[in-house]
mmCIF file with all atom_site columns, C-alpha atoms and ligand atoms in Angstrom:
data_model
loop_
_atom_site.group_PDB
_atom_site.id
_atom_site.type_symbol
_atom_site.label_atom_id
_atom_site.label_alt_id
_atom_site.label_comp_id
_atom_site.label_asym_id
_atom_site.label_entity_id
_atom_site.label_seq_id
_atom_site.pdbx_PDB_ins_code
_atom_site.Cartn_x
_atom_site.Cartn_y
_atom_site.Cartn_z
_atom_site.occupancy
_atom_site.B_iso_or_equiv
_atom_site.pdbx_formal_charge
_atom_site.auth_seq_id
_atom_site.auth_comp_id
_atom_site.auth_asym_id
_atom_site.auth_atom_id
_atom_site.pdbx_PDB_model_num
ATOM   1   C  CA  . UNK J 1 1   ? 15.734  -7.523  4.333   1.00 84.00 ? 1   UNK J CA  1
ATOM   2   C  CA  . UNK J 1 2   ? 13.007  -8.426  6.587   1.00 93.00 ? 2   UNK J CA  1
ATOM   3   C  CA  . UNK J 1 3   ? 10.199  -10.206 5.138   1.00 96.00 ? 3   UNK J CA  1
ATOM   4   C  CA  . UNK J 1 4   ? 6.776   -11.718 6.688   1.00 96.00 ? 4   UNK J CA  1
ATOM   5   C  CA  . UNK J 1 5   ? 3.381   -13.129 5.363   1.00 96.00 ? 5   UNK J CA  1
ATOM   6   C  CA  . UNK J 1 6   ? 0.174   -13.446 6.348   1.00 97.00 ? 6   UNK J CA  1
ATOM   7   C  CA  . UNK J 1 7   ? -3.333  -15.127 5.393   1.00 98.00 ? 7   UNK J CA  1
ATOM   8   C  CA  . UNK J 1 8   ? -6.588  -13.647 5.469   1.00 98.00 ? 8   UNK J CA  1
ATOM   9   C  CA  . UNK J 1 9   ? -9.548  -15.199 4.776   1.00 98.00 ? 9   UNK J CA  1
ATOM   10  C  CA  . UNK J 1 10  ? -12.112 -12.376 3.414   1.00 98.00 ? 10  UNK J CA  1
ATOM   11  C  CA  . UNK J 1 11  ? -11.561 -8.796  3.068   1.00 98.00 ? 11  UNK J CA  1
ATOM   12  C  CA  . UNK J 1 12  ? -12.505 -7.436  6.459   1.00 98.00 ? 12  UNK J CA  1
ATOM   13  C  CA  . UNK J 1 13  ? -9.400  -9.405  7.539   1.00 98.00 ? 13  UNK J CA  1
ATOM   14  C  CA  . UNK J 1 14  ? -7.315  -7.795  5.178   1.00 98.00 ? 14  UNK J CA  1
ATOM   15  C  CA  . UNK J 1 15  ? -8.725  -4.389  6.111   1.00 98.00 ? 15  UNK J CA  1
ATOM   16  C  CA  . UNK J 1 16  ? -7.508  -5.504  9.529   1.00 98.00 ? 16  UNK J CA  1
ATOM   17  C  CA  . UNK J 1 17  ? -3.957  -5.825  8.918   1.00 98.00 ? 17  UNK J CA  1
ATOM   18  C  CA  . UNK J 1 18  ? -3.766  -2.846  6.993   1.00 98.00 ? 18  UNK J CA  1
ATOM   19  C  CA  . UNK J 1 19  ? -5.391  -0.876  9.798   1.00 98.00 ? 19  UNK J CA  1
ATOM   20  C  CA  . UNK J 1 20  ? -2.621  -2.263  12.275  1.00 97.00 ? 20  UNK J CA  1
ATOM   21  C  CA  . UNK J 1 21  ? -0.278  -1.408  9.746   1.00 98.00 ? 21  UNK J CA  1
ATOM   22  C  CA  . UNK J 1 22  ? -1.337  2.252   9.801   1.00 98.00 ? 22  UNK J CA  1
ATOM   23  C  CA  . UNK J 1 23  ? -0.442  2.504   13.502  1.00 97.00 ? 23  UNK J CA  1
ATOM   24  C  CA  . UNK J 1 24  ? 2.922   1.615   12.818  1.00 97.00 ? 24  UNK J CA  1
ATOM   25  C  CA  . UNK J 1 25  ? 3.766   3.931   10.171  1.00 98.00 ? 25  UNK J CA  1
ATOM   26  C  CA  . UNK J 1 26  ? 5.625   7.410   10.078  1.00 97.00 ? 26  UNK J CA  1
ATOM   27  C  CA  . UNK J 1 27  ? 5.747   10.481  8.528   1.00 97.00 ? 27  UNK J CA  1
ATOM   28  C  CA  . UNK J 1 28  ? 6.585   10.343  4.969   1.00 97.00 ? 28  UNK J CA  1
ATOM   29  C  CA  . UNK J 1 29  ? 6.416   6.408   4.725   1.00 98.00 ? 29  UNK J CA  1
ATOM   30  C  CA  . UNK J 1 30  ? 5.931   4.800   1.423   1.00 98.00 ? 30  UNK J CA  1
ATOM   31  C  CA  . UNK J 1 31  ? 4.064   1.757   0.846   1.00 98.00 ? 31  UNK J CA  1
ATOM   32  C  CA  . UNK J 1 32  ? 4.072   -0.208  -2.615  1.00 98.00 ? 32  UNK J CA  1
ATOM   33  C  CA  . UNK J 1 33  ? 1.054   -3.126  -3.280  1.00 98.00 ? 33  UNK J CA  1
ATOM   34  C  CA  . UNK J 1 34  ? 1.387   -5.495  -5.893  1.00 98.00 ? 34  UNK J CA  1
ATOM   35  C  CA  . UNK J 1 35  ? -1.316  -7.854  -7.163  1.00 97.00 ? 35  UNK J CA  1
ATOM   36  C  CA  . UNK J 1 36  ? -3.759  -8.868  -9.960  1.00 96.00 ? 36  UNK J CA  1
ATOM   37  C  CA  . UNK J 1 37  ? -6.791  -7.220  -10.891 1.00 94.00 ? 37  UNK J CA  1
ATOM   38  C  CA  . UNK J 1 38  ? -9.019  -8.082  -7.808  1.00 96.00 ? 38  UNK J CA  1
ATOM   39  C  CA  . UNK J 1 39  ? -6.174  -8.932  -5.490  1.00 98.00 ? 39  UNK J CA  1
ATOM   40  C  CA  . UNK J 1 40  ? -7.209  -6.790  -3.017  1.00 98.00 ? 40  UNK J CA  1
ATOM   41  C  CA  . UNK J 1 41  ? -4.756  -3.653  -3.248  1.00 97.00 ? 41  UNK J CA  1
ATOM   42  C  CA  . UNK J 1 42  ? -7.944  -1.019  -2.733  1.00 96.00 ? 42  UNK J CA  1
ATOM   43  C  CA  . UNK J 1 43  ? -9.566  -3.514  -0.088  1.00 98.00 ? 43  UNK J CA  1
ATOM   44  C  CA  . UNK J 1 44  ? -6.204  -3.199  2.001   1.00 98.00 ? 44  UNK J CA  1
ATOM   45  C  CA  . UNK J 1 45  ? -5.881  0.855   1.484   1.00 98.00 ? 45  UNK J CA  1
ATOM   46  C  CA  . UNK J 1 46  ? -9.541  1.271   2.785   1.00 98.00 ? 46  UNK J CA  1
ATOM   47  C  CA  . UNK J 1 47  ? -8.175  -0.601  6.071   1.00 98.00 ? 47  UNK J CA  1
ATOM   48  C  CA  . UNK J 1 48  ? -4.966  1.720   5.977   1.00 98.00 ? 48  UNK J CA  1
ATOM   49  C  CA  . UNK J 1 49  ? -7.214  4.684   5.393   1.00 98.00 ? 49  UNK J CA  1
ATOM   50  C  CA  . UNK J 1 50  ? -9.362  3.460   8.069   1.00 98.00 ? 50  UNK J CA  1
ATOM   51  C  CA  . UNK J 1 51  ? -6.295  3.139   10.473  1.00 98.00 ? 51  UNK J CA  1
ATOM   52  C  CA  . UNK J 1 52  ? -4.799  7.005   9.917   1.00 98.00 ? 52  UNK J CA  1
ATOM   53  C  CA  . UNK J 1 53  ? -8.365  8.466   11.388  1.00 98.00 ? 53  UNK J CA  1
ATOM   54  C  CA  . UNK J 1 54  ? -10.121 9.016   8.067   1.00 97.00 ? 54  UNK J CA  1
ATOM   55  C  CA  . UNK J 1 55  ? -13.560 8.903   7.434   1.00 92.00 ? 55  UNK J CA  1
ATOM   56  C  CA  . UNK J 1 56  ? -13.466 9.592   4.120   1.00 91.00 ? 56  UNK J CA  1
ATOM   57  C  CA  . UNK J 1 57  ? -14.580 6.809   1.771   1.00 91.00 ? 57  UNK J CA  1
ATOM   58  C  CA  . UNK J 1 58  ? -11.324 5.552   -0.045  1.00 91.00 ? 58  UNK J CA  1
ATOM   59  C  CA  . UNK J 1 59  ? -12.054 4.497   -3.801  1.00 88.00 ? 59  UNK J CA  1
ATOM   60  C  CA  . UNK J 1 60  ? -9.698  3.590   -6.520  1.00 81.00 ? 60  UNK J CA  1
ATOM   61  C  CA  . UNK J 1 61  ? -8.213  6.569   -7.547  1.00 70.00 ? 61  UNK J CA  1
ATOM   62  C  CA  . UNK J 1 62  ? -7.374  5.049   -11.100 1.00 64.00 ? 62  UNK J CA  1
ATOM   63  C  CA  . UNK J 1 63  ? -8.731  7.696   -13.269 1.00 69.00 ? 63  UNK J CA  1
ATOM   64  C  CA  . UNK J 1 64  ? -7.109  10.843  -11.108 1.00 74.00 ? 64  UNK J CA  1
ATOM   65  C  CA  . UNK J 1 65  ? -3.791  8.230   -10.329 1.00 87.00 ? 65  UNK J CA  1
ATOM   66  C  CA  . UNK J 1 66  ? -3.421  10.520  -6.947  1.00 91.00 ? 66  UNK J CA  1
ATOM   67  C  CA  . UNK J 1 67  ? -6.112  11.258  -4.276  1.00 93.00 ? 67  UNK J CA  1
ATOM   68  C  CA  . UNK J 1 68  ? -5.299  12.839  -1.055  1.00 95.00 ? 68  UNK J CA  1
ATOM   69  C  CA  . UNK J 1 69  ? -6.717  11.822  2.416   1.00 96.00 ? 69  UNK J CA  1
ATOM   70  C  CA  . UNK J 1 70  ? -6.436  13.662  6.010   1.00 96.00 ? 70  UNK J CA  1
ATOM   71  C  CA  . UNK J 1 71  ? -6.359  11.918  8.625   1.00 96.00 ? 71  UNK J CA  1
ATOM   72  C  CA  . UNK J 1 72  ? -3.758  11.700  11.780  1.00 96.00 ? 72  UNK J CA  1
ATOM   73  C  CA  . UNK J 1 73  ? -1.383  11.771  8.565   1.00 97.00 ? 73  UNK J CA  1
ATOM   74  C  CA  . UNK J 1 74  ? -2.200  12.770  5.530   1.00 97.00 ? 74  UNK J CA  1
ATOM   75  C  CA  . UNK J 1 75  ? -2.498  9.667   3.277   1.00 98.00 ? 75  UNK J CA  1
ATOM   76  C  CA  . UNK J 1 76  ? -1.517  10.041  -0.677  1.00 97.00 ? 76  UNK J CA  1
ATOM   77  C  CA  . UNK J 1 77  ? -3.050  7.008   -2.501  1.00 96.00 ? 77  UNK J CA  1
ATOM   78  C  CA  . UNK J 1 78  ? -2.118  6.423   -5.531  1.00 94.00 ? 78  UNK J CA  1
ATOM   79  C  CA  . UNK J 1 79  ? -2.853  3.977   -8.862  1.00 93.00 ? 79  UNK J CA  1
ATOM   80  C  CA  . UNK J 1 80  ? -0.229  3.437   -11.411 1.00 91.00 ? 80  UNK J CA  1
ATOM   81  C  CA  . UNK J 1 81  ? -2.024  1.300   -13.483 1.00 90.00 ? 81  UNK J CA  1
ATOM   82  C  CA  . UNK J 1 82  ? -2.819  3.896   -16.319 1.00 86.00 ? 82  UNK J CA  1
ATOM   83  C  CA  . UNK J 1 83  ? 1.359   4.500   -16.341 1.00 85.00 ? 83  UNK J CA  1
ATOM   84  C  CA  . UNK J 1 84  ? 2.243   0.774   -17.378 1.00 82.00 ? 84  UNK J CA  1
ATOM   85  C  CA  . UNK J 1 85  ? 3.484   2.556   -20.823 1.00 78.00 ? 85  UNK J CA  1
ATOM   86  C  CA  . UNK J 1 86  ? 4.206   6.009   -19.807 1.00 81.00 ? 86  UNK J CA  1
ATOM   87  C  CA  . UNK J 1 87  ? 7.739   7.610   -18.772 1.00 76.00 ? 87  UNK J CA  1
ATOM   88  C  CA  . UNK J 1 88  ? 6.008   10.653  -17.417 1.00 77.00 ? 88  UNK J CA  1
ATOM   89  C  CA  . UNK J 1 89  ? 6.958   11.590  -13.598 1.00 78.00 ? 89  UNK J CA  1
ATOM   90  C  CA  . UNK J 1 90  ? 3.772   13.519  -12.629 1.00 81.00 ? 90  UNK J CA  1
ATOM   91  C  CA  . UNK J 1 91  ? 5.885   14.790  -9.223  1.00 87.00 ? 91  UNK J CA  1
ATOM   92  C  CA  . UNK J 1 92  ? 5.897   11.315  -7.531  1.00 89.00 ? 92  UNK J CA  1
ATOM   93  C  CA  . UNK J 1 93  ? 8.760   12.672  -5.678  1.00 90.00 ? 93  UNK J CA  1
ATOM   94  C  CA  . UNK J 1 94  ? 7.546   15.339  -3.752  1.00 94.00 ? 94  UNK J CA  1
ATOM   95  C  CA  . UNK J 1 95  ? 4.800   13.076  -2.363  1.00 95.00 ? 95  UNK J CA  1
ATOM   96  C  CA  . UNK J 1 96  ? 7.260   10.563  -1.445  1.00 95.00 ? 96  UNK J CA  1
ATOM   97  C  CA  . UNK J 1 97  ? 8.803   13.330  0.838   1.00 93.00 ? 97  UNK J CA  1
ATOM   98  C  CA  . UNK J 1 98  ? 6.314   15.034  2.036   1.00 96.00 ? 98  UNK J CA  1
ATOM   99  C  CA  . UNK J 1 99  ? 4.853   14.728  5.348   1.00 96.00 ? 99  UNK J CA  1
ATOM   100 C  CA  . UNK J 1 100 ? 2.228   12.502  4.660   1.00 98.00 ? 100 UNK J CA  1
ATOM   101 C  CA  . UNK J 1 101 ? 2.211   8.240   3.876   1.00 98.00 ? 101 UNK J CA  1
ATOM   102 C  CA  . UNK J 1 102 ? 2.366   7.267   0.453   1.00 98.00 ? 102 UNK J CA  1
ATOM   103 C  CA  . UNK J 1 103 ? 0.133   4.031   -0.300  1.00 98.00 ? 103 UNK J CA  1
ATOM   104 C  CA  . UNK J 1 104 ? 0.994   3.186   -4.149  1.00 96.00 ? 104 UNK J CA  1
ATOM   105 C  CA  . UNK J 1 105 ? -1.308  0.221   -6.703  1.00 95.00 ? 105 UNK J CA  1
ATOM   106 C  CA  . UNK J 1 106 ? 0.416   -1.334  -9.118  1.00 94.00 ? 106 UNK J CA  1
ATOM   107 C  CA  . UNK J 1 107 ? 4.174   0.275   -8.379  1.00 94.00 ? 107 UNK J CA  1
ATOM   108 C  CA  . UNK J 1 108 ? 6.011   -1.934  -10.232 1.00 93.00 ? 108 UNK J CA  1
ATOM   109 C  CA  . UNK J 1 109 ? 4.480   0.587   -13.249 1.00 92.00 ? 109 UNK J CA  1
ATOM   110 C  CA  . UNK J 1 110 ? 6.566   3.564   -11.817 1.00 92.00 ? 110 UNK J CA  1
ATOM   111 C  CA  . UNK J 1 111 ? 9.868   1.777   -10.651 1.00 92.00 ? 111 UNK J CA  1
ATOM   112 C  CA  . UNK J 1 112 ? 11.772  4.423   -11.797 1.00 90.00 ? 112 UNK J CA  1
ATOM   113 C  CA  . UNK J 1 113 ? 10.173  6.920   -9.487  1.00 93.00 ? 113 UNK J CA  1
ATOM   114 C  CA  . UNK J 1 114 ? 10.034  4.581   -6.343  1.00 95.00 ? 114 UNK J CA  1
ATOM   115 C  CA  . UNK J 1 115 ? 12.293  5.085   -3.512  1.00 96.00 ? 115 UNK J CA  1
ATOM   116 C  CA  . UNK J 1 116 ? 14.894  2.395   -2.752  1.00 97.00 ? 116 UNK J CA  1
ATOM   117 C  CA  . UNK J 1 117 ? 13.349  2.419   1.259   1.00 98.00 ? 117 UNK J CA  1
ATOM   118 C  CA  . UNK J 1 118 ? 10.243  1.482   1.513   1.00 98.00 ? 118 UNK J CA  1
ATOM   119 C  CA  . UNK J 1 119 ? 7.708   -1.425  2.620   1.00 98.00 ? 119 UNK J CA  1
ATOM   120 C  CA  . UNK J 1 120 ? 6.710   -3.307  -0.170  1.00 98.00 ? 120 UNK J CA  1
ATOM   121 C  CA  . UNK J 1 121 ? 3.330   -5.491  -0.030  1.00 98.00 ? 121 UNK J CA  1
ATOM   122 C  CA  . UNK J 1 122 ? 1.987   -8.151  -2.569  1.00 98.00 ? 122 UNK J CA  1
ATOM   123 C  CA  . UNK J 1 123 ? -1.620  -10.140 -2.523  1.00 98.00 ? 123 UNK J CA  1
ATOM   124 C  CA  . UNK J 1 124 ? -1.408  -13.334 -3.823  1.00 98.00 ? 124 UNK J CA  1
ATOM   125 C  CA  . UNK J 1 125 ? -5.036  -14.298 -4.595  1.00 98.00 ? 125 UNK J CA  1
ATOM   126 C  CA  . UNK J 1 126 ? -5.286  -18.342 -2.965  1.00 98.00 ? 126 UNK J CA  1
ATOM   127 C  CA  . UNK J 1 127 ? -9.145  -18.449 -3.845  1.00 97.00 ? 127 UNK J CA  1
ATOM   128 C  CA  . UNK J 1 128 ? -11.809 -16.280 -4.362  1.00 97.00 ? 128 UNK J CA  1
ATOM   129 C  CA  . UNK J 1 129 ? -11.896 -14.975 -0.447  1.00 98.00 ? 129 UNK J CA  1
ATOM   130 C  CA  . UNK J 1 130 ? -8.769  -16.447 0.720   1.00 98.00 ? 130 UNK J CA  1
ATOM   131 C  CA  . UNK J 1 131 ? -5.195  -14.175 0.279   1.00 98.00 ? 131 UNK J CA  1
ATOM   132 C  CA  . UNK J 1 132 ? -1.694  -14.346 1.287   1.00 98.00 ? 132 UNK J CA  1
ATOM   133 C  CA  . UNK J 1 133 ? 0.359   -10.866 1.883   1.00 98.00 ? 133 UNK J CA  1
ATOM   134 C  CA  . UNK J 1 134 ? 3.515   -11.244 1.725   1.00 98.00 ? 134 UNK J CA  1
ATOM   135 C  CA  . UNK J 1 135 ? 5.380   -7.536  3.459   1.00 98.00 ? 135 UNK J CA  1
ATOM   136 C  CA  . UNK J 1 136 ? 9.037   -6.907  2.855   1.00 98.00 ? 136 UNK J CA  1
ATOM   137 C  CA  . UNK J 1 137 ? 10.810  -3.989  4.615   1.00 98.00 ? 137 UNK J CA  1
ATOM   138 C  CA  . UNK J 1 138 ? 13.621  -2.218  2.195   1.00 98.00 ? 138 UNK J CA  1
ATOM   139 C  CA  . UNK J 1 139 ? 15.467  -0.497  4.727   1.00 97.00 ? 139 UNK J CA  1
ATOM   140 C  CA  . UNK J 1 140 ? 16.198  -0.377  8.589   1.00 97.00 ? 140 UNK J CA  1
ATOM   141 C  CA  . UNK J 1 141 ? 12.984  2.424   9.304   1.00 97.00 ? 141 UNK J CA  1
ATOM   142 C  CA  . UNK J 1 142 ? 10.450  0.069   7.724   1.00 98.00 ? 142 UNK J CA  1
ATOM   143 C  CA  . UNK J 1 143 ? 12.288  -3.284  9.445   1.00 97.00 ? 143 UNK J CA  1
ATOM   144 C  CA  . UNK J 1 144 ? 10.720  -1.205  12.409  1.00 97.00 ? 144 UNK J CA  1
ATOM   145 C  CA  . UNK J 1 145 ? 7.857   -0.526  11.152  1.00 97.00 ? 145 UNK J CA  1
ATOM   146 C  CA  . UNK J 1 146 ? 7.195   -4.403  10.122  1.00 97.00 ? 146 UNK J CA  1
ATOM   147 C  CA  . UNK J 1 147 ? 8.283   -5.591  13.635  1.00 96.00 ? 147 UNK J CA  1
ATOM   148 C  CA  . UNK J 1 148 ? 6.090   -3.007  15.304  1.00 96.00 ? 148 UNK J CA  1
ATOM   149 C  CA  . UNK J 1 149 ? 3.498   -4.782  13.304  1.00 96.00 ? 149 UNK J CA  1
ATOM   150 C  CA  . UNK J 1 150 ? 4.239   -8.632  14.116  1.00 92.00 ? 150 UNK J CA  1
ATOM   151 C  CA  . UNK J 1 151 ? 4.334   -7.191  17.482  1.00 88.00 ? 151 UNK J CA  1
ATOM   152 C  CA  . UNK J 1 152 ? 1.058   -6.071  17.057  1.00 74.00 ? 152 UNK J CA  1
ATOM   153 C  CA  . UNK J 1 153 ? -0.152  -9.158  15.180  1.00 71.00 ? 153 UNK J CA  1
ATOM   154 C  CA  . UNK J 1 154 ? 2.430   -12.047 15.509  1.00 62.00 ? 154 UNK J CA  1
ATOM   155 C  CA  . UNK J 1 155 ? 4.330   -13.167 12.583  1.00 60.00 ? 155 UNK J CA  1
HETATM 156 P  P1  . ADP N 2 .   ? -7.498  -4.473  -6.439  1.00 54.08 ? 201 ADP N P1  1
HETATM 157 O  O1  . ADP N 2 .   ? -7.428  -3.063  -5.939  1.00 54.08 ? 201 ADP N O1  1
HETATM 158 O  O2  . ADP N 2 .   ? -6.252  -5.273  -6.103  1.00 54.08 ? 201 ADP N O2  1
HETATM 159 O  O3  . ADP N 2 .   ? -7.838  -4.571  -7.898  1.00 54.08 ? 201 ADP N O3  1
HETATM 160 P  P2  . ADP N 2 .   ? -9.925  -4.638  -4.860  1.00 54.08 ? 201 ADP N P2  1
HETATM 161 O  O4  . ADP N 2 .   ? -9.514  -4.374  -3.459  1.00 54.08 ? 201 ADP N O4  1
HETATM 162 O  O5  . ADP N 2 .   ? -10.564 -3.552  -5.615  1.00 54.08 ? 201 ADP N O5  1
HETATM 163 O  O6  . ADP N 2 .   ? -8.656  -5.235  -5.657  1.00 54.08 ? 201 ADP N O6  1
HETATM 164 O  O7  . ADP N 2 .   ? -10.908 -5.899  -4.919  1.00 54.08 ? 201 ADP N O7  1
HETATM 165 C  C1  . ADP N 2 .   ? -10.708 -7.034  -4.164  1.00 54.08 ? 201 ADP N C1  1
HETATM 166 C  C2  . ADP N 2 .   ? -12.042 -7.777  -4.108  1.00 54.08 ? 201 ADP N C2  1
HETATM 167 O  O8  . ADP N 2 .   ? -11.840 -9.075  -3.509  1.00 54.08 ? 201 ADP N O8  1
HETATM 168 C  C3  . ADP N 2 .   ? -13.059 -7.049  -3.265  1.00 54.08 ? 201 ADP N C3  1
HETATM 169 O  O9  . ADP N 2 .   ? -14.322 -7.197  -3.846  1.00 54.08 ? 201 ADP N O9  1
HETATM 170 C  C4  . ADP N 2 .   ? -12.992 -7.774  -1.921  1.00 54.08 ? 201 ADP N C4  1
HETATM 171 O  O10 . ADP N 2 .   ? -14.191 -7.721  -1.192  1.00 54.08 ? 201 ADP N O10 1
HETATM 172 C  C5  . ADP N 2 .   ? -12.701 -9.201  -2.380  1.00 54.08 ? 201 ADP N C5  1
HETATM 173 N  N1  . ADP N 2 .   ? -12.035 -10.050 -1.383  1.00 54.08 ? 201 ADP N N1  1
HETATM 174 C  C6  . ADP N 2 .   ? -12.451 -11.292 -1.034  1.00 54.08 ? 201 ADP N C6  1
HETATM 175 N  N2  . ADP N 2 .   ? -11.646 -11.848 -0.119  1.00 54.08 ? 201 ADP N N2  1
HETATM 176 C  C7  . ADP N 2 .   ? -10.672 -10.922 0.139   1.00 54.08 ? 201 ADP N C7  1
HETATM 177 C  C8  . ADP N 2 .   ? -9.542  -10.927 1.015   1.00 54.08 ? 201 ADP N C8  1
HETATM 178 N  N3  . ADP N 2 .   ? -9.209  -11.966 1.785   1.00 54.08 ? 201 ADP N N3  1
HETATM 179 N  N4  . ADP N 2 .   ? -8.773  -9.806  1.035   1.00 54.08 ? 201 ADP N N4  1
HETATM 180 C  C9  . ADP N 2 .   ? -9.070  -8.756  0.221   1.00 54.08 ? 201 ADP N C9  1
HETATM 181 N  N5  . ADP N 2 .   ? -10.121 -8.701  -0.614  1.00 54.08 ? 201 ADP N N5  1
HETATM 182 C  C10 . ADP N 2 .   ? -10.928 -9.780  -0.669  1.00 54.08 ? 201 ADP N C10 1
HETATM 183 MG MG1 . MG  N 3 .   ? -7.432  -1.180  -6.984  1.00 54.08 ? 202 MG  N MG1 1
#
């Protein structure tokens, strides 16, 4: 398991690593973010967004839980928060393997539903504009995918 972290120091440099991020990715790849309230989880998927070609403004999706995006892949972003106490799989699934990259908020709330490969991402707010991401690969694909970003933007 392949793990690396990096600081940012306001949100446009979080944006920054997420839009690297998005060059690195492949069809079908899912992404988890973890972090508090204000962490930065919808911060980092505007960079992603930004990344995969789309124009589109990217807002929290927490009252829908899924929005869908196209761009050079189609980009399924989703918010869990609203599922903390709910068992209901509202067809997580077939996102996960579809064609397009699913970018998932607060995961943790839909473990059962999360597949065992995938990259998972968590923003540790340091102080109010400084952040640590910490990015762990599950699985050799996304070991690839987080070299091809250190590559990219040195560990
Ligand atoms: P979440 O989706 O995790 O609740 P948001 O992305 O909506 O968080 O909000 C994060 C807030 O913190 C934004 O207002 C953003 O501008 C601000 N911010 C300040 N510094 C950073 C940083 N280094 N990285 C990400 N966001 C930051
Ligand atoms: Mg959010």
């Amino acid at each position: 398991m392949k793990s690396y972290h990096y600081s940012t120091n306001d949100a446009e440099e979080t944006m920054q690593i997420a839009e690297e991020l998005a060059t690195c990715v492949t069809p079908g790849s899912v992404i988890t973010l973890e972090g508090d309230l204000g962490a930065g989880k919808t911060t980092f998927t505007k960079g992603f967004a930004k990344g995969l070609g789309i124009k589109r403004a990217v807002s929290s999706p927490t009252f829908t839980i899924i929005k869908e995006y196209l761009g050079n892949l189609p980009l399924y972003h989703m918010d869990a928060y609203r599922l903390e106490y709910s068992e209901e799989d509202i067809g997580f699934e077939e996102y996960f393997e579809a064609e397009g990259v699913s970018i998932i908020e607060w995961a943790s709330f839909i473990s059962d539903f999360l597949p065992e490969e995938r990259l998972e991402i968590t923003i540790k707010k340091v102080s109010e504009t400084e952040r640590v991401l910490q990015i762990t690969a599950k699985g050799t694909s996304y070991e690839d995918i987080l070299e091809q970003l250190a590559g990219v933007k040195g560990e």
